[in-house]
Amino acid sequence: MRVQVNRFLAANVVVEVGDSVTFDMARNAFPVPHTSTFTMKFTKAGTCSYVCLIHAGMGMVGQVVVQ
Ligand SMILES: [Cu+2]
């Protein structure tokens, strides 16, 4: 039996200025669509919140802290 959980694995991450974060949905065990599917380079320090618009109500949210 497989259980479907709509969450980001490593939802809260800390990166350095200049690092990139990739949302790798190819490793998604269940082929359902998500809206956070990109690579983003962080060029300034701060906190970036992100969300899957489809599954936000299920807790599919996270933050990238850029130091
Ligand atoms: Cu989603």
mmCIF file with all atom_site columns, C-alpha atoms in Angstrom, residues 1-65:
data_model
loop_
_atom_site.group_PDB
_atom_site.id
_atom_site.type_symbol
_atom_site.label_atom_id
_atom_site.label_alt_id
_atom_site.label_comp_id
_atom_site.label_asym_id
_atom_site.label_entity_id
_atom_site.label_seq_id
_atom_site.pdbx_PDB_ins_code
_atom_site.Cartn_x
_atom_site.Cartn_y
_atom_site.Cartn_z
_atom_site.occupancy
_atom_site.B_iso_or_equiv
_atom_site.pdbx_formal_charge
_atom_site.auth_seq_id
_atom_site.auth_comp_id
_atom_site.auth_asym_id
_atom_site.auth_atom_id
_atom_site.pdbx_PDB_model_num
ATOM 1  C CA . MET A 1 1  ? 0.000  0.000  0.000   1.00 0.00 ? 1  MET A CA 1
ATOM 2  C CA . ARG A 1 2  ? 1.337  3.389  -0.964  1.00 0.00 ? 2  ARG A CA 1
ATOM 3  C CA . VAL A 1 3  ? 0.319  6.544  0.821   1.00 0.00 ? 3  VAL A CA 1
ATOM 4  C CA . GLN A 1 4  ? 0.064  9.826  -1.026  1.00 0.00 ? 4  GLN A CA 1
ATOM 5  C CA . VAL A 1 5  ? 1.360  12.832 0.883   1.00 0.00 ? 5  VAL A CA 1
ATOM 6  C CA . ASN A 1 6  ? 1.306  16.194 -0.836  1.00 0.00 ? 6  ASN A CA 1
ATOM 7  C CA . ARG A 1 7  ? 4.251  17.851 0.873   1.00 0.00 ? 7  ARG A CA 1
ATOM 8  C CA . PHE A 1 8  ? 7.597  19.174 -0.221  1.00 0.00 ? 8  PHE A CA 1
ATOM 9  C CA . LEU A 1 9  ? 10.437 17.005 1.046   1.00 0.00 ? 9  LEU A CA 1
ATOM 10 C CA . ALA A 1 10 ? 12.906 19.396 2.616   1.00 0.00 ? 10 ALA A CA 1
ATOM 11 C CA . ALA A 1 11 ? 10.190 22.044 2.680   1.00 0.00 ? 11 ALA A CA 1
ATOM 12 C CA . ASN A 1 12 ? 12.373 24.443 4.659   1.00 0.00 ? 12 ASN A CA 1
ATOM 13 C CA . VAL A 1 13 ? 15.898 24.834 3.405   1.00 0.00 ? 13 VAL A CA 1
ATOM 14 C CA . VAL A 1 14 ? 18.772 27.226 4.057   1.00 0.00 ? 14 VAL A CA 1
ATOM 15 C CA . VAL A 1 15 ? 20.982 28.271 1.142   1.00 0.00 ? 15 VAL A CA 1
ATOM 16 C CA . GLU A 1 16 ? 23.718 30.823 0.471   1.00 0.00 ? 16 GLU A CA 1
ATOM 17 C CA . VAL A 1 17 ? 23.308 33.917 -1.719  1.00 0.00 ? 17 VAL A CA 1
ATOM 18 C CA . GLY A 1 18 ? 23.992 32.792 -5.292  1.00 0.00 ? 18 GLY A CA 1
ATOM 19 C CA . ASP A 1 19 ? 22.713 29.238 -4.750  1.00 0.00 ? 19 ASP A CA 1
ATOM 20 C CA . SER A 1 20 ? 19.926 27.762 -6.849  1.00 0.00 ? 20 SER A CA 1
ATOM 21 C CA . VAL A 1 21 ? 17.038 25.585 -5.723  1.00 0.00 ? 21 VAL A CA 1
ATOM 22 C CA . THR A 1 22 ? 15.345 23.137 -8.088  1.00 0.00 ? 22 THR A CA 1
ATOM 23 C CA . PHE A 1 23 ? 11.885 21.712 -7.547  1.00 0.00 ? 23 PHE A CA 1
ATOM 24 C CA . ASP A 1 24 ? 12.443 18.180 -8.867  1.00 0.00 ? 24 ASP A CA 1
ATOM 25 C CA . MET A 1 25 ? 9.037  16.719 -9.578  1.00 0.00 ? 25 MET A CA 1
ATOM 26 C CA . ALA A 1 26 ? 10.598 13.863 -11.578 1.00 0.00 ? 26 ALA A CA 1
ATOM 27 C CA . ARG A 1 27 ? 11.080 12.108 -8.234  1.00 0.00 ? 27 ARG A CA 1
ATOM 28 C CA . ASN A 1 28 ? 7.375  12.488 -7.477  1.00 0.00 ? 28 ASN A CA 1
ATOM 29 C CA . ALA A 1 29 ? 6.084  9.014  -6.559  1.00 0.00 ? 29 ALA A CA 1
ATOM 30 C CA . PHE A 1 30 ? 2.573  9.941  -7.711  1.00 0.00 ? 30 PHE A CA 1
ATOM 31 C CA . PRO A 1 31 ? 2.244  11.650 -11.098 1.00 0.00 ? 31 PRO A CA 1
ATOM 32 C CA . VAL A 1 32 ? -0.009 14.512 -10.053 1.00 0.00 ? 32 VAL A CA 1
ATOM 33 C CA . PRO A 1 33 ? 0.533  18.098 -11.197 1.00 0.00 ? 33 PRO A CA 1
ATOM 34 C CA . HIS A 1 34 ? 2.087  20.758 -8.947  1.00 0.00 ? 34 HIS A CA 1
ATOM 35 C CA . THR A 1 35 ? 2.629  24.465 -9.471  1.00 0.00 ? 35 THR A CA 1
ATOM 36 C CA . SER A 1 36 ? 6.112  24.769 -7.938  1.00 0.00 ? 36 SER A CA 1
ATOM 37 C CA . THR A 1 37 ? 8.201  23.284 -10.730 1.00 0.00 ? 37 THR A CA 1
ATOM 38 C CA . PHE A 1 38 ? 11.207 25.448 -11.483 1.00 0.00 ? 38 PHE A CA 1
ATOM 39 C CA . THR A 1 39 ? 14.787 26.286 -10.660 1.00 0.00 ? 39 THR A CA 1
ATOM 40 C CA . MET A 1 40 ? 15.328 29.597 -8.921  1.00 0.00 ? 40 MET A CA 1
ATOM 41 C CA . LYS A 1 41 ? 18.612 31.343 -8.199  1.00 0.00 ? 41 LYS A CA 1
ATOM 42 C CA . PHE A 1 42 ? 18.614 33.427 -5.018  1.00 0.00 ? 42 PHE A CA 1
ATOM 43 C CA . THR A 1 43 ? 20.630 36.606 -5.387  1.00 0.00 ? 43 THR A CA 1
ATOM 44 C CA . LYS A 1 44 ? 19.712 38.400 -2.147  1.00 0.00 ? 44 LYS A CA 1
ATOM 45 C CA . ALA A 1 45 ? 19.558 37.390 1.519   1.00 0.00 ? 45 ALA A CA 1
ATOM 46 C CA . GLY A 1 46 ? 16.115 36.915 3.002   1.00 0.00 ? 46 GLY A CA 1
ATOM 47 C CA . THR A 1 47 ? 13.269 34.439 3.259   1.00 0.00 ? 47 THR A CA 1
ATOM 48 C CA . CYS A 1 48 ? 11.211 33.280 0.287   1.00 0.00 ? 48 CYS A CA 1
ATOM 49 C CA . SER A 1 49 ? 7.960  31.456 0.964   1.00 0.00 ? 49 SER A CA 1
ATOM 50 C CA . TYR A 1 50 ? 6.594  29.178 -1.725  1.00 0.00 ? 50 TYR A CA 1
ATOM 51 C CA . VAL A 1 51 ? 3.466  27.113 -2.212  1.00 0.00 ? 51 VAL A CA 1
ATOM 52 C CA . CYS A 1 52 ? 1.895  24.616 -4.565  1.00 0.00 ? 52 CYS A CA 1
ATOM 53 C CA . LEU A 1 53 ? -1.354 26.376 -5.445  1.00 0.00 ? 53 LEU A CA 1
ATOM 54 C CA . ILE A 1 54 ? -3.137 23.060 -5.945  1.00 0.00 ? 54 ILE A CA 1
ATOM 55 C CA . HIS A 1 55 ? -2.162 21.482 -2.620  1.00 0.00 ? 55 HIS A CA 1
ATOM 56 C CA . ALA A 1 56 ? -1.602 24.443 -0.307  1.00 0.00 ? 56 ALA A CA 1
ATOM 57 C CA . GLY A 1 57 ? -4.566 23.383 1.824   1.00 0.00 ? 57 GLY A CA 1
ATOM 58 C CA . MET A 1 58 ? -2.879 20.016 2.355   1.00 0.00 ? 58 MET A CA 1
ATOM 59 C CA . GLY A 1 59 ? 0.264  21.708 3.667   1.00 0.00 ? 59 GLY A CA 1
ATOM 60 C CA . MET A 1 60 ? 2.327  21.764 0.488   1.00 0.00 ? 60 MET A CA 1
ATOM 61 C CA . VAL A 1 61 ? 4.180  24.927 1.462   1.00 0.00 ? 61 VAL A CA 1
ATOM 62 C CA . GLY A 1 62 ? 7.738  25.797 2.384   1.00 0.00 ? 62 GLY A CA 1
ATOM 63 C CA . GLN A 1 63 ? 10.405 28.436 2.810   1.00 0.00 ? 63 GLN A CA 1
ATOM 64 C CA . VAL A 1 64 ? 13.884 29.059 1.456   1.00 0.00 ? 64 VAL A CA 1
ATOM 65 C CA . VAL A 1 65 ? 16.092 31.041 3.821   1.00 0.00 ? 65 VAL A CA 1
#
